[in-house]
Short mmCIF file of C-alpha atoms in Angstrom, two decimals:
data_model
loop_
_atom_site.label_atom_id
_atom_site.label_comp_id
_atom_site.label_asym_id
_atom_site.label_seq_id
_atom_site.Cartn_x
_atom_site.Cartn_y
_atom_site.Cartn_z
CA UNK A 777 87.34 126.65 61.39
CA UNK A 778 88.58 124.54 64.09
CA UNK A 779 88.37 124.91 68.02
CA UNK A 780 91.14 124.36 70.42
CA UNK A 781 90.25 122.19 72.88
CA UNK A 782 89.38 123.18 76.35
CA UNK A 783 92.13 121.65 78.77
CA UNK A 784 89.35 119.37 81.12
CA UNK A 785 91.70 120.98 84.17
CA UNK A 786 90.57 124.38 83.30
CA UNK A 787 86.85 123.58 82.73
CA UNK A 788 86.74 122.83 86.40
CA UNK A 789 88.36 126.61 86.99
CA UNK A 790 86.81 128.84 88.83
CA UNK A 791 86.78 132.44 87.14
CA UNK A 792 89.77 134.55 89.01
CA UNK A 793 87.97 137.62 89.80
CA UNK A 794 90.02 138.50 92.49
CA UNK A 795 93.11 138.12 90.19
CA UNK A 796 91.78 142.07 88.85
CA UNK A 797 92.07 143.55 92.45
CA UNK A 798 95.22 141.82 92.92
CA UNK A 799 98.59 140.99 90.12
CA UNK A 800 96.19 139.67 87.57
CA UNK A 801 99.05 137.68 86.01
CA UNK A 802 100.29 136.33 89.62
CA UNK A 803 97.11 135.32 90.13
CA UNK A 804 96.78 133.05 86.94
CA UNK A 805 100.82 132.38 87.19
CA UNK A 806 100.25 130.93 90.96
CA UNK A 807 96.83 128.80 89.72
CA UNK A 808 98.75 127.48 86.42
CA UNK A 809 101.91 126.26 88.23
CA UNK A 810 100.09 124.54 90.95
CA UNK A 811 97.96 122.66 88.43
CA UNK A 812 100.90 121.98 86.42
CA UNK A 813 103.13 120.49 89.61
CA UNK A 814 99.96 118.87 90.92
CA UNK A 815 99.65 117.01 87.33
CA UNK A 816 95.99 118.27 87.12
CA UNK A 817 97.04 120.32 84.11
CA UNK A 818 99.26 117.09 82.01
CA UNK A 819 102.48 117.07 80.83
CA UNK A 820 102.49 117.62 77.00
CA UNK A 821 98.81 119.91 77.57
CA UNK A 822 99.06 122.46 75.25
CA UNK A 823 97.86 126.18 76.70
CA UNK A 824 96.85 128.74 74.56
CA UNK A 825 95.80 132.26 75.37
CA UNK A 826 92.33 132.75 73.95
CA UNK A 827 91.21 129.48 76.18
CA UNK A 828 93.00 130.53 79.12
CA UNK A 829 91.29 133.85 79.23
CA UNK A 830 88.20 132.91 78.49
CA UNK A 831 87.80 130.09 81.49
CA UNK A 832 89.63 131.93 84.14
CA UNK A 833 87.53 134.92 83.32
CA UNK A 834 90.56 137.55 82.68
CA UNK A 835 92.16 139.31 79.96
CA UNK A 836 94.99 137.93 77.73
CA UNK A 837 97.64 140.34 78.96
CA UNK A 838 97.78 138.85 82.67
CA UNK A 839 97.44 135.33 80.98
CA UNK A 840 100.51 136.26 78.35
CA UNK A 841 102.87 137.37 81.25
CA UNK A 842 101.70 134.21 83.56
CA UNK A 843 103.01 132.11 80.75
CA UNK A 844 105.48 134.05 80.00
CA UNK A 845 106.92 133.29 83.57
CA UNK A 846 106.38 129.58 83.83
CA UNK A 847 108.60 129.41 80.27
CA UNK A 848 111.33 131.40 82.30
CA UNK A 849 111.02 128.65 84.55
CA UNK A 850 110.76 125.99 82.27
CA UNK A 851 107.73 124.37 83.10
CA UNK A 852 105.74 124.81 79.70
CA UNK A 853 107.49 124.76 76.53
CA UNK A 854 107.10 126.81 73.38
CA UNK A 855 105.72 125.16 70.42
CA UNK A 856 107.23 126.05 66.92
CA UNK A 857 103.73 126.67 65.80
CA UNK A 858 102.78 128.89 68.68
CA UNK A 859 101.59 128.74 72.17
CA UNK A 860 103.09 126.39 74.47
CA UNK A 861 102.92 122.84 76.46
CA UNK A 862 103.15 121.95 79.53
CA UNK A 863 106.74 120.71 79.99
CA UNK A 864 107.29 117.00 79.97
CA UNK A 865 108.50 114.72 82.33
CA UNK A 866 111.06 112.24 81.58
CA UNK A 867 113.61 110.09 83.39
CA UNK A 868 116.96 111.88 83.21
CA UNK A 869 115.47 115.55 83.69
CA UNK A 870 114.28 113.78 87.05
CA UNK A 871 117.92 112.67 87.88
CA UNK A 872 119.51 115.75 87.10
CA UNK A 873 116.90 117.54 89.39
CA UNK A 874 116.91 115.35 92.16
CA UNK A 875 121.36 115.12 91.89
CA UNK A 876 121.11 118.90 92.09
CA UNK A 877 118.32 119.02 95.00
CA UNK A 878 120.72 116.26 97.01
CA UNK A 879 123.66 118.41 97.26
CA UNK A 880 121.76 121.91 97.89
CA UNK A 881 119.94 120.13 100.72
CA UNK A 882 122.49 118.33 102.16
CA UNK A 883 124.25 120.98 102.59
CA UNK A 884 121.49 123.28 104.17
CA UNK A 885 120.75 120.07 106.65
CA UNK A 886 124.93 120.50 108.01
CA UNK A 887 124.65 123.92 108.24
CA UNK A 888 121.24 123.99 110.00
CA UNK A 889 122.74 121.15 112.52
CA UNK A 890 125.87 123.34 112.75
CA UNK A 891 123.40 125.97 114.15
CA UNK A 892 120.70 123.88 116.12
CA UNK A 893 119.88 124.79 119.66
CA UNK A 894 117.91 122.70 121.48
CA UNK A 895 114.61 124.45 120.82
CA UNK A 896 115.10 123.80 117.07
CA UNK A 897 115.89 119.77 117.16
CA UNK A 898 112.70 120.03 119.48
CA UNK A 899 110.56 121.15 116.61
CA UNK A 900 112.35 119.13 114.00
CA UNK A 901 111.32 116.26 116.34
CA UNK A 902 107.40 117.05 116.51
CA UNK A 903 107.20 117.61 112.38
CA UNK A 904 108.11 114.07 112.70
CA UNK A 905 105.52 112.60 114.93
CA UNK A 906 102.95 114.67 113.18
CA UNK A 907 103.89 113.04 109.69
CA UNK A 908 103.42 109.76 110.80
CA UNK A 909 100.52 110.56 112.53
CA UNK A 910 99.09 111.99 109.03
CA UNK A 911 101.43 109.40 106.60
CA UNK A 912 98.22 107.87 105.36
CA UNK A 913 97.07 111.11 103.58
CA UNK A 914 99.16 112.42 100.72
CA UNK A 915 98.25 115.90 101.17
CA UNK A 916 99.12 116.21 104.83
CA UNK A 917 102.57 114.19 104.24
CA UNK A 918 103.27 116.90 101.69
CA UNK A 919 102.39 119.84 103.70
CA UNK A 920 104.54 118.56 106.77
CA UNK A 921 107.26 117.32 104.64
CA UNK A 922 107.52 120.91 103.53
CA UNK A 923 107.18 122.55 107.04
CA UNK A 924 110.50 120.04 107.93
CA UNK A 925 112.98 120.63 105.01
CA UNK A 926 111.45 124.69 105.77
CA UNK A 927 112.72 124.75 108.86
CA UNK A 928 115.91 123.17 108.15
CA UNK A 929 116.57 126.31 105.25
CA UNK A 930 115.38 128.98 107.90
CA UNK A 931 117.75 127.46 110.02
CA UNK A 932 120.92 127.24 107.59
CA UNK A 933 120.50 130.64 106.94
CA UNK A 934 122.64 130.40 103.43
CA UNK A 935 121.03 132.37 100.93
CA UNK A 936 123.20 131.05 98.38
CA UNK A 937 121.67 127.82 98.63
CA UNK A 938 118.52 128.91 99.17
CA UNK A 939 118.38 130.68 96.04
CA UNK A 940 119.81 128.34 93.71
CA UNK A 941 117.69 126.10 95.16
CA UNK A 942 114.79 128.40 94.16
CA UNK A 943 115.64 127.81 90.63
CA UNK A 944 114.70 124.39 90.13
CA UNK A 945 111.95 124.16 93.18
CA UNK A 946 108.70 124.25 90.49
CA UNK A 947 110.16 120.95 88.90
CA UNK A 948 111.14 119.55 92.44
CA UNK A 949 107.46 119.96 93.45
CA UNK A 950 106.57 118.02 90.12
CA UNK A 951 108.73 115.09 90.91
CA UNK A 952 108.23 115.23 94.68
CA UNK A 953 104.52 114.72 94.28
CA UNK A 954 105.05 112.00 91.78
CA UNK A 955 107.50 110.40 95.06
CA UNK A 956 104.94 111.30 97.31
CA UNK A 957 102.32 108.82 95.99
CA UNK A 958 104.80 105.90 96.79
CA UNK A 959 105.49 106.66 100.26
CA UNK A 960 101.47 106.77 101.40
CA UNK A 961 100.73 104.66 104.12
CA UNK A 962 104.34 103.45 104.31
CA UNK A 963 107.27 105.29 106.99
CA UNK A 964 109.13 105.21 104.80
CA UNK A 965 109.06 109.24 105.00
CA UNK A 966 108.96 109.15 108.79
CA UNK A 967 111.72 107.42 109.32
CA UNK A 968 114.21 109.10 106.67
CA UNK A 969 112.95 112.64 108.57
CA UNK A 970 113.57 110.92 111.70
CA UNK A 971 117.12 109.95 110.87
CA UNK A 972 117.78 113.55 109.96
CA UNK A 973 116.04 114.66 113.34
CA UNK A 974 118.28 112.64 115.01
CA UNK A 975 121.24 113.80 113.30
CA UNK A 976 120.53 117.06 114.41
CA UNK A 977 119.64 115.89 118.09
CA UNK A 978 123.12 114.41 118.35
CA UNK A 979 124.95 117.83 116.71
CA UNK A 980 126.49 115.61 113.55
CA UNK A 981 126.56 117.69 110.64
CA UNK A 982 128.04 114.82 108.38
CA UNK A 983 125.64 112.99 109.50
CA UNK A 984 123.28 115.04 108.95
CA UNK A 985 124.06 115.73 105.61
CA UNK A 986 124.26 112.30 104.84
CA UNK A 987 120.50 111.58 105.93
CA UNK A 988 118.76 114.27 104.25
CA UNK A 989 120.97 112.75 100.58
CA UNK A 990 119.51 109.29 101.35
CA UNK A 991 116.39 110.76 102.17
CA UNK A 992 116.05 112.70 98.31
CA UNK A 993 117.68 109.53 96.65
CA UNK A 994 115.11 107.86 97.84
CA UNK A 995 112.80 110.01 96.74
CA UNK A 996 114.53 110.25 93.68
CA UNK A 997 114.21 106.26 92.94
CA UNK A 998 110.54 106.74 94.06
CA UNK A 999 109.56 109.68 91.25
CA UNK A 1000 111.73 107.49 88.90
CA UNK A 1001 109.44 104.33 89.44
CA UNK A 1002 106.29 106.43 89.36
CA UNK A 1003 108.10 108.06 85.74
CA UNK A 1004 108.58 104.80 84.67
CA UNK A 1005 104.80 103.22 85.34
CA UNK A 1006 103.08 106.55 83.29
CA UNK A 1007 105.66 106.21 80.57
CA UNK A 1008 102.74 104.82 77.94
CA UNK A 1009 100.32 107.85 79.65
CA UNK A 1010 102.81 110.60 78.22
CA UNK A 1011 104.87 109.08 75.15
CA UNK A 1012 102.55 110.36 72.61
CA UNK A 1013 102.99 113.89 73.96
CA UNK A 1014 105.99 115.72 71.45
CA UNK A 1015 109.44 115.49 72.23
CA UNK A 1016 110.04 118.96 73.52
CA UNK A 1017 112.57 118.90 76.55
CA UNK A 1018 112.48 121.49 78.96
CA UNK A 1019 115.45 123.69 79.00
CA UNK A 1020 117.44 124.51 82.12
CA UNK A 1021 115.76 127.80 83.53
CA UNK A 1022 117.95 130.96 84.17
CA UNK A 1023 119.40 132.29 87.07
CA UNK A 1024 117.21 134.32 87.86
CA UNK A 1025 115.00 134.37 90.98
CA UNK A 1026 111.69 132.82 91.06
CA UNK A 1027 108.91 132.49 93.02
CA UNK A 1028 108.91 129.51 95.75
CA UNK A 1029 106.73 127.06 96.85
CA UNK A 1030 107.21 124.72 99.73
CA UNK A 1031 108.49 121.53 99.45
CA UNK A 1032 109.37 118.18 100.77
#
């Protein structure tokens, strides 16, 4: 009889105890689909129930549903033999993502500026000095990143856009931190937030608009590059594409 291989990701797992006095399967849906957008758990990993149980310490049933959620949102794949992948990455699923994230945002940054007071531009303004304070640690640039583009949604105050923006945030946050790795110890970051900051100091939605596009197509090219320089890492995982997830809320992280 032969074993299924332990993922090495989950063999540094810590048991999820508290996962049974809490939503067992939010607990192992929130720990999968942060290893999966942080790239600990690889595209193409295959995750099977029996493993999963046994190294997070819970039953299958809150391990089923977990998985059954991150296929509704398209980050792991089924396999026609059972079980599922992680969902690949690949070059024009990355474009597609990043053309959609563009126009949601840019339109969240005019009608945030449309909104501003002075208050607001003032705090826009600090998450700016901070990140370039902190642009030599990845971490940090990601965490402030995501404060920035959160205030600018609070701000908007669209839900429309918020919420189909919500559909395709989980494979935003896997391209973003692939972008992210570019821009340490570069300003590259600083200065497209700054350019929106100032935007929004000088009450020009176009403008606005305009620098938080450049800012994700730059991004964009970035995760592209970093795509492009793992391509031999990931080509002998199978060609299973991710399918476009429904429209149907999901749960958020923060992003940047």
């Amino acid at each position: 009889m032969t074993t299924t291989p332990v993922p090495a990701a989950l063999l540094r797992a810590e048991p999820l105890g508290g996962a049974r006095r809490q939503s067992g399967a939010r607990a192992v849906y929130d720990l999968l689909r942060t290893r999966i957008i942080d790239g600990t758990l690889a595209p193409g990993e295959r995750l099977t129930e029996p493993v999963l149980s046994a190294q997070l310490g819970v039953s299958r049933t809150p391990v089923r549903e977990a998985l059954r959620l991150l296929q509704a949102e398209a980050l792991v794949v089924e396999l026609p033999t059972g079980g599922v992948r992680v969902a690949p990455l690949d070059l024009a699923d990355a474009r597609r993502v990043y053309e959609v994230r563009a126009r949601l945002e840019g339109l969240l940054a005019r009608d945030a500026c449309e909104r501003a007071r002075p208050d607001d531009v003032a705090r826009l303004e600090r998450l700016v000095t901070l990140m370039d304070a902190v642009r030599d640690h990845e971490d940090e640039v990601l965490r402030v990143g995501a404060q920035f583009h959160g205030e600018i949604e609070a701000l908007a105050d669209n839900r429309w856009c918020s919420a189909l923006l919500r559909q395709i945030r989980g494979h935003v946050d896997r391209y973003r931190t692939l972008a992210a790795r570019g821009r340490v110890g570069t300003t590259d970051h600083v200065d497209e937030h700054r350019a929106v900051a100032a935007a929004f100091a000088g009450g020009d939605a176009p403008a606005a608009e305009a620098a938080m596009v450049a800012h994700i197509d730059r991004s964009a090219a970035l995760a592209e590059q970093a795509l492009r320089a793992t391509t031999a890492d990931v080509s002998s995982a199978p060609d299973v594409s991710p399918t476009a997830p429904p429209t149907t809320d999901s749960s958020t992280t923060d992003e940047s």
